[in-house]
PDB file of C-alpha atoms in Angstrom:
ATOM      1  CA  UNK A 700      64.077 -76.534-122.068  1.00 73.00           C
ATOM      2  CA  UNK A 701      67.830 -76.316-122.423  1.00 92.00           C
ATOM      3  CA  UNK A 702      68.746 -73.658-124.958  1.00 96.00           C
ATOM      4  CA  UNK A 703      72.140 -72.594-123.709  1.00 97.00           C
ATOM      5  CA  UNK A 704      75.146 -70.491-124.636  1.00 96.00           C
ATOM      6  CA  UNK A 705      78.621 -71.024-123.238  1.00 95.00           C
ATOM      7  CA  UNK A 706      80.884 -67.983-123.180  1.00 93.00           C
ATOM      8  CA  UNK A 707      84.360 -67.593-121.766  1.00 92.00           C
ATOM      9  CA  UNK A 708      87.848 -66.363-122.513  1.00 90.00           C
ATOM     10  CA  UNK A 709      90.365 -68.303-124.599  1.00 87.00           C
ATOM     11  CA  UNK A 710      91.690 -71.193-122.539  1.00 87.00           C
ATOM     12  CA  UNK A 711      88.731 -71.360-120.152  1.00 90.00           C
ATOM     13  CA  UNK A 712      87.717 -74.792-121.462  1.00 89.00           C
ATOM     14  CA  UNK A 713      84.520 -73.847-123.318  1.00 90.00           C
ATOM     15  CA  UNK A 714      84.847 -76.552-125.959  1.00 89.00           C
ATOM     16  CA  UNK A 715      85.621 -79.288-123.444  1.00 91.00           C
ATOM     17  CA  UNK A 716      82.791 -78.241-121.133  1.00 95.00           C
ATOM     18  CA  UNK A 717      80.308 -77.769-123.995  1.00 94.00           C
ATOM     19  CA  UNK A 718      80.730 -81.423-124.994  1.00 93.00           C
ATOM     20  CA  UNK A 719      80.458 -82.676-121.393  1.00 95.00           C
ATOM     21  CA  UNK A 720      77.388 -80.583-120.552  1.00 95.00           C
ATOM     22  CA  UNK A 721      75.653 -81.432-123.828  1.00 95.00           C
ATOM     23  CA  UNK A 722      76.209 -85.159-123.201  1.00 95.00           C
ATOM     24  CA  UNK A 723      74.850 -84.817-119.663  1.00 94.00           C
ATOM     25  CA  UNK A 724      71.753 -82.898-120.842  1.00 95.00           C
ATOM     26  CA  UNK A 725      71.311 -85.012-124.009  1.00 95.00           C
ATOM     27  CA  UNK A 726      71.379 -81.997-126.322  1.00 96.00           C
ATOM     28  CA  UNK A 727      73.786 -81.199-129.170  1.00 96.00           C
ATOM     29  CA  UNK A 728      76.875 -79.089-128.525  1.00 95.00           C
ATOM     30  CA  UNK A 729      76.979 -76.731-131.493  1.00 94.00           C
ATOM     31  CA  UNK A 730      80.298 -75.055-132.190  1.00 91.00           C
ATOM     32  CA  UNK A 731      80.469 -72.484-134.964  1.00 86.00           C
ATOM     33  CA  UNK A 732      83.888 -73.891-135.908  1.00 83.00           C
ATOM     34  CA  UNK A 733      82.301 -77.318-136.397  1.00 87.00           C
ATOM     35  CA  UNK A 734      79.467 -75.806-138.445  1.00 88.00           C
ATOM     36  CA  UNK A 735      81.984 -74.072-140.732  1.00 85.00           C
ATOM     37  CA  UNK A 736      84.095 -77.218-141.199  1.00 87.00           C
ATOM     38  CA  UNK A 737      81.018 -79.391-141.898  1.00 89.00           C
ATOM     39  CA  UNK A 738      79.595 -76.962-144.490  1.00 88.00           C
ATOM     40  CA  UNK A 739      82.967 -76.568-146.195  1.00 89.00           C
ATOM     41  CA  UNK A 740      83.597 -80.336-146.235  1.00 92.00           C
ATOM     42  CA  UNK A 741      80.113 -81.067-147.593  1.00 92.00           C
ATOM     43  CA  UNK A 742      80.529 -78.237-150.127  1.00 91.00           C
ATOM     44  CA  UNK A 743      77.156 -76.694-149.298  1.00 90.00           C
ATOM     45  CA  UNK A 744      76.395 -73.315-150.868  1.00 90.00           C
ATOM     46  CA  UNK A 745      77.098 -71.642-147.505  1.00 86.00           C
ATOM     47  CA  UNK A 746      80.284 -73.709-147.159  1.00 88.00           C
ATOM     48  CA  UNK A 747      81.538 -72.619-150.575  1.00 90.00           C
ATOM     49  CA  UNK A 748      80.754 -68.997-149.733  1.00 88.00           C
ATOM     50  CA  UNK A 749      82.527 -69.228-146.354  1.00 86.00           C
ATOM     51  CA  UNK A 750      85.539 -70.945-147.940  1.00 86.00           C
ATOM     52  CA  UNK A 751      85.912 -68.138-150.484  1.00 87.00           C
ATOM     53  CA  UNK A 752      86.293 -65.621-147.638  1.00 83.00           C
ATOM     54  CA  UNK A 753      88.585 -67.860-145.581  1.00 81.00           C
ATOM     55  CA  UNK A 754      90.802 -68.681-148.567  1.00 82.00           C
ATOM     56  CA  UNK A 755      91.288 -64.982-149.270  1.00 82.00           C
ATOM     57  CA  UNK A 756      92.222 -64.349-145.639  1.00 78.00           C
ATOM     58  CA  UNK A 757      89.046 -62.488-144.750  1.00 77.00           C
ATOM     59  CA  UNK A 758      86.592 -62.985-141.913  1.00 77.00           C
ATOM     60  CA  UNK A 759      83.385 -64.739-142.876  1.00 82.00           C
ATOM     61  CA  UNK A 760      80.621 -62.094-142.797  1.00 87.00           C
ATOM     62  CA  UNK A 761      77.891 -62.282-140.163  1.00 89.00           C
ATOM     63  CA  UNK A 762      75.270 -62.974-142.845  1.00 90.00           C
ATOM     64  CA  UNK A 763      76.957 -66.269-143.791  1.00 88.00           C
ATOM     65  CA  UNK A 764      77.596 -67.253-140.159  1.00 90.00           C
ATOM     66  CA  UNK A 765      74.007 -66.396-139.206  1.00 93.00           C
ATOM     67  CA  UNK A 766      72.616 -68.501-142.050  1.00 92.00           C
ATOM     68  CA  UNK A 767      74.767 -71.459-141.040  1.00 91.00           C
ATOM     69  CA  UNK A 768      73.608 -71.194-137.424  1.00 94.00           C
ATOM     70  CA  UNK A 769      69.979 -70.860-138.522  1.00 95.00           C
ATOM     71  CA  UNK A 770      70.287 -73.999-140.679  1.00 93.00           C
ATOM     72  CA  UNK A 771      71.964 -75.918-137.850  1.00 94.00           C
ATOM     73  CA  UNK A 772      69.303 -74.931-135.313  1.00 95.00           C
ATOM     74  CA  UNK A 773      66.657 -76.142-137.771  1.00 94.00           C
ATOM     75  CA  UNK A 774      68.070 -79.685-137.594  1.00 93.00           C
ATOM     76  CA  UNK A 775      65.961 -82.221-135.681  1.00 94.00           C
ATOM     77  CA  UNK A 776      68.467 -82.869-132.887  1.00 95.00           C
ATOM     78  CA  UNK A 777      68.310 -79.197-131.803  1.00 95.00           C
ATOM     79  CA  UNK A 778      64.505 -79.134-131.494  1.00 92.00           C
ATOM     80  CA  UNK A 779      64.569 -79.857-127.755  1.00 91.00           C
ATOM     81  CA  UNK A 780      67.608 -77.812-126.818  1.00 95.00           C
ATOM     82  CA  UNK A 781      71.219 -77.109-127.697  1.00 96.00           C
ATOM     83  CA  UNK A 782      74.398 -75.619-126.321  1.00 96.00           C
ATOM     84  CA  UNK A 783      75.971 -72.996-128.579  1.00 96.00           C
ATOM     85  CA  UNK A 784      79.728 -72.425-128.370  1.00 93.00           C
ATOM     86  CA  UNK A 785      81.302 -69.543-130.312  1.00 87.00           C
ATOM     87  CA  UNK A 786      78.092 -67.771-131.291  1.00 92.00           C
ATOM     88  CA  UNK A 787      76.987 -65.048-130.905  1.00 94.00           C
ATOM     89  CA  UNK A 788      80.253 -63.107-131.072  1.00 87.00           C
ATOM     90  CA  UNK A 789      78.871 -59.582-131.463  1.00 88.00           C
ATOM     91  CA  UNK A 790      75.719 -57.580-130.731  1.00 92.00           C
ATOM     92  CA  UNK A 791      74.354 -57.966-134.275  1.00 92.00           C
ATOM     93  CA  UNK A 792      74.619 -61.759-133.872  1.00 94.00           C
ATOM     94  CA  UNK A 793      72.794 -61.556-130.508  1.00 95.00           C
ATOM     95  CA  UNK A 794      69.885 -59.865-132.273  1.00 96.00           C
ATOM     96  CA  UNK A 795      70.004 -62.368-135.148  1.00 95.00           C
ATOM     97  CA  UNK A 796      69.983 -65.303-132.715  1.00 97.00           C
ATOM     98  CA  UNK A 797      66.994 -63.718-130.971  1.00 97.00           C
ATOM     99  CA  UNK A 798      65.231 -63.504-134.361  1.00 96.00           C
ATOM    100  CA  UNK A 799      66.122 -67.103-135.291  1.00 95.00           C
ATOM    101  CA  UNK A 800      64.693 -68.340-131.994  1.00 96.00           C
ATOM    102  CA  UNK A 801      61.669 -66.002-132.093  1.00 96.00           C
ATOM    103  CA  UNK A 802      60.676 -67.659-135.390  1.00 94.00           C
ATOM    104  CA  UNK A 803      60.365 -70.877-133.343  1.00 92.00           C
ATOM    105  CA  UNK A 804      58.755 -69.176-130.312  1.00 94.00           C
ATOM    106  CA  UNK A 805      61.942 -69.875-128.357  1.00 95.00           C
ATOM    107  CA  UNK A 806      64.627 -67.948-126.530  1.00 95.00           C
ATOM    108  CA  UNK A 807      67.957 -68.573-124.822  1.00 96.00           C
ATOM    109  CA  UNK A 808      67.326 -70.038-121.367  1.00 96.00           C
ATOM    110  CA  UNK A 809      70.781 -69.685-119.809  1.00 96.00           C
ATOM    111  CA  UNK A 810      74.166 -68.210-120.592  1.00 96.00           C
ATOM    112  CA  UNK A 811      77.028 -70.058-118.915  1.00 96.00           C
ATOM    113  CA  UNK A 812      79.861 -67.611-118.371  1.00 96.00           C
ATOM    114  CA  UNK A 813      83.133 -69.350-117.574  1.00 95.00           C
ATOM    115  CA  UNK A 814      85.339 -66.989-115.596  1.00 94.00           C
ATOM    116  CA  UNK A 815      89.027 -67.360-114.908  1.00 92.00           C
ATOM    117  CA  UNK A 816      92.014 -65.305-113.833  1.00 92.00           C
ATOM    118  CA  UNK A 817      93.930 -64.003-116.869  1.00 92.00           C
ATOM    119  CA  UNK A 818      97.340 -65.019-115.486  1.00 93.00           C
ATOM    120  CA  UNK A 819      96.041 -68.571-114.979  1.00 91.00           C
ATOM    121  CA  UNK A 820      94.672 -68.598-118.535  1.00 91.00           C
ATOM    122  CA  UNK A 821      97.981 -67.354-119.949  1.00 91.00           C
ATOM    123  CA  UNK A 822      99.821 -70.126-118.103  1.00 91.00           C
ATOM    124  CA  UNK A 823      97.292 -72.722-119.314  1.00 90.00           C
ATOM    125  CA  UNK A 824      97.506 -71.544-122.939  1.00 89.00           C
ATOM    126  CA  UNK A 825     101.311 -71.351-122.905  1.00 90.00           C
ATOM    127  CA  UNK A 826     101.379 -74.917-121.576  1.00 89.00           C
ATOM    128  CA  UNK A 827      98.944 -76.072-124.277  1.00 86.00           C
ATOM    129  CA  UNK A 828     100.980 -74.270-126.956  1.00 86.00           C
ATOM    130  CA  UNK A 829     104.154 -76.033-125.772  1.00 87.00           C
ATOM    131  CA  UNK A 830     102.411 -79.430-125.741  1.00 88.00           C
ATOM    132  CA  UNK A 831     101.025 -78.897-129.247  1.00 85.00           C
ATOM    133  CA  UNK A 832     104.139 -77.219-130.652  1.00 81.00           C
ATOM    134  CA  UNK A 833     102.244 -74.009-131.437  1.00 77.00           C
ATOM    135  CA  UNK A 834     105.026 -71.438-131.647  1.00 74.00           C
ATOM    136  CA  UNK A 835     102.570 -68.680-132.653  1.00 72.00           C
ATOM    137  CA  UNK A 836     100.985 -68.765-129.181  1.00 77.00           C
ATOM    138  CA  UNK A 837     103.349 -66.662-127.110  1.00 85.00           C
ATOM    139  CA  UNK A 838     102.435 -64.612-124.046  1.00 88.00           C
ATOM    140  CA  UNK A 839     102.001 -61.368-126.003  1.00 88.00           C
ATOM    141  CA  UNK A 840      99.629 -62.998-128.528  1.00 86.00           C
ATOM    142  CA  UNK A 841      97.656 -64.737-125.776  1.00 87.00           C
ATOM    143  CA  UNK A 842      97.268 -61.540-123.719  1.00 90.00           C
ATOM    144  CA  UNK A 843      96.098 -59.734-126.867  1.00 88.00           C
ATOM    145  CA  UNK A 844      93.488 -62.461-127.527  1.00 86.00           C
ATOM    146  CA  UNK A 845      92.261 -62.111-123.922  1.00 90.00           C
ATOM    147  CA  UNK A 846      91.979 -58.317-124.320  1.00 90.00           C
ATOM    148  CA  UNK A 847      90.044 -58.692-127.593  1.00 85.00           C
ATOM    149  CA  UNK A 848      87.742 -61.237-125.923  1.00 88.00           C
ATOM    150  CA  UNK A 849      87.026 -58.825-123.053  1.00 88.00           C
ATOM    151  CA  UNK A 850      86.302 -55.934-125.415  1.00 87.00           C
ATOM    152  CA  UNK A 851      84.125 -57.939-127.799  1.00 85.00           C
ATOM    153  CA  UNK A 852      82.146 -60.039-125.338  1.00 86.00           C
ATOM    154  CA  UNK A 853      81.525 -57.515-122.549  1.00 84.00           C
ATOM    155  CA  UNK A 854      78.595 -55.948-124.477  1.00 91.00           C
ATOM    156  CA  UNK A 855      77.060 -59.401-125.138  1.00 93.00           C
ATOM    157  CA  UNK A 856      77.330 -60.404-121.503  1.00 94.00           C
ATOM    158  CA  UNK A 857      75.709 -57.096-120.509  1.00 95.00           C
ATOM    159  CA  UNK A 858      72.705 -57.849-122.749  1.00 96.00           C
ATOM    160  CA  UNK A 859      72.241 -61.319-121.253  1.00 97.00           C
ATOM    161  CA  UNK A 860      72.780 -60.007-117.700  1.00 97.00           C
ATOM    162  CA  UNK A 861      69.941 -57.524-118.270  1.00 97.00           C
ATOM    163  CA  UNK A 862      67.750 -60.506-119.157  1.00 97.00           C
ATOM    164  CA  UNK A 863      68.790 -62.206-115.915  1.00 96.00           C
ATOM    165  CA  UNK A 864      69.981 -65.420-117.555  1.00 96.00           C
ATOM    166  CA  UNK A 865      73.762 -65.334-116.946  1.00 96.00           C
ATOM    167  CA  UNK A 866      75.242 -67.931-114.605  1.00 96.00           C
ATOM    168  CA  UNK A 867      78.898 -67.343-113.770  1.00 96.00           C
ATOM    169  CA  UNK A 868      80.975 -70.454-113.195  1.00 96.00           C
ATOM    170  CA  UNK A 869      84.615 -70.700-112.142  1.00 94.00           C
ATOM    171  CA  UNK A 870      86.319 -72.218-115.194  1.00 92.00           C
ATOM    172  CA  UNK A 871      89.545 -73.185-113.418  1.00 90.00           C
ATOM    173  CA  UNK A 872      90.289 -76.542-111.876  1.00 89.00           C
ATOM    174  CA  UNK A 873      89.854 -80.172-112.835  1.00 92.00           C
ATOM    175  CA  UNK A 874      87.529 -80.759-115.819  1.00 93.00           C
ATOM    176  CA  UNK A 875      85.109 -82.875-113.760  1.00 95.00           C
ATOM    177  CA  UNK A 876      84.944 -80.206-111.025  1.00 95.00           C
ATOM    178  CA  UNK A 877      84.118 -77.486-113.540  1.00 95.00           C
ATOM    179  CA  UNK A 878      81.452 -79.700-115.144  1.00 95.00           C
ATOM    180  CA  UNK A 879      79.921 -80.292-111.718  1.00 96.00           C
ATOM    181  CA  UNK A 880      79.871 -76.526-111.003  1.00 96.00           C
ATOM    182  CA  UNK A 881      78.143 -75.883-114.360  1.00 95.00           C
ATOM    183  CA  UNK A 882      75.501 -78.541-113.758  1.00 94.00           C
ATOM    184  CA  UNK A 883      74.865 -77.122-110.291  1.00 95.00           C
ATOM    185  CA  UNK A 884      74.495 -73.617-111.782  1.00 93.00           C
ATOM    186  CA  UNK A 885      71.917 -74.972-114.241  1.00 91.00           C
ATOM    187  CA  UNK A 886      69.798 -76.716-111.609  1.00 87.00           C
TER     188      UNK A 886
END
């Protein structure tokens, strides 16, 4: 079974790789950002609730995020596996994901940890910001995001390492090369 998480720092290519790996394994790539946008667009109850927090400039509480993930994992296409991108983001969400999957007699099979040198990531993100005209992404902001990522995800990675399911993959290089490294790590 392929119930996977992809974790990595900003700029490591998680979203790109999630789509490629999911296509290869014939499972859905499930991004929490996509779940939020879909629920808001379709004006579901959870979408309306999330939008009220977002519109007031607040973070969407874990309870809303957890319920959206639970609903998404209940959809038919996720019955035989999935690749989650952007969830869990904290220890409480790790435990909630465990509970969601336990209700189905399932568990996470593998955690793909994309690793990359911070200086390389800064260069990559500055380049992307220039290409997309994102003036808010300067080196100071990017380095702060990388620091926050390290602080917030280190405890999650530790939990999954204890379970022996983390596979580290070098996230730098050509997209196809990284995809090949991930597939090799999964085999």
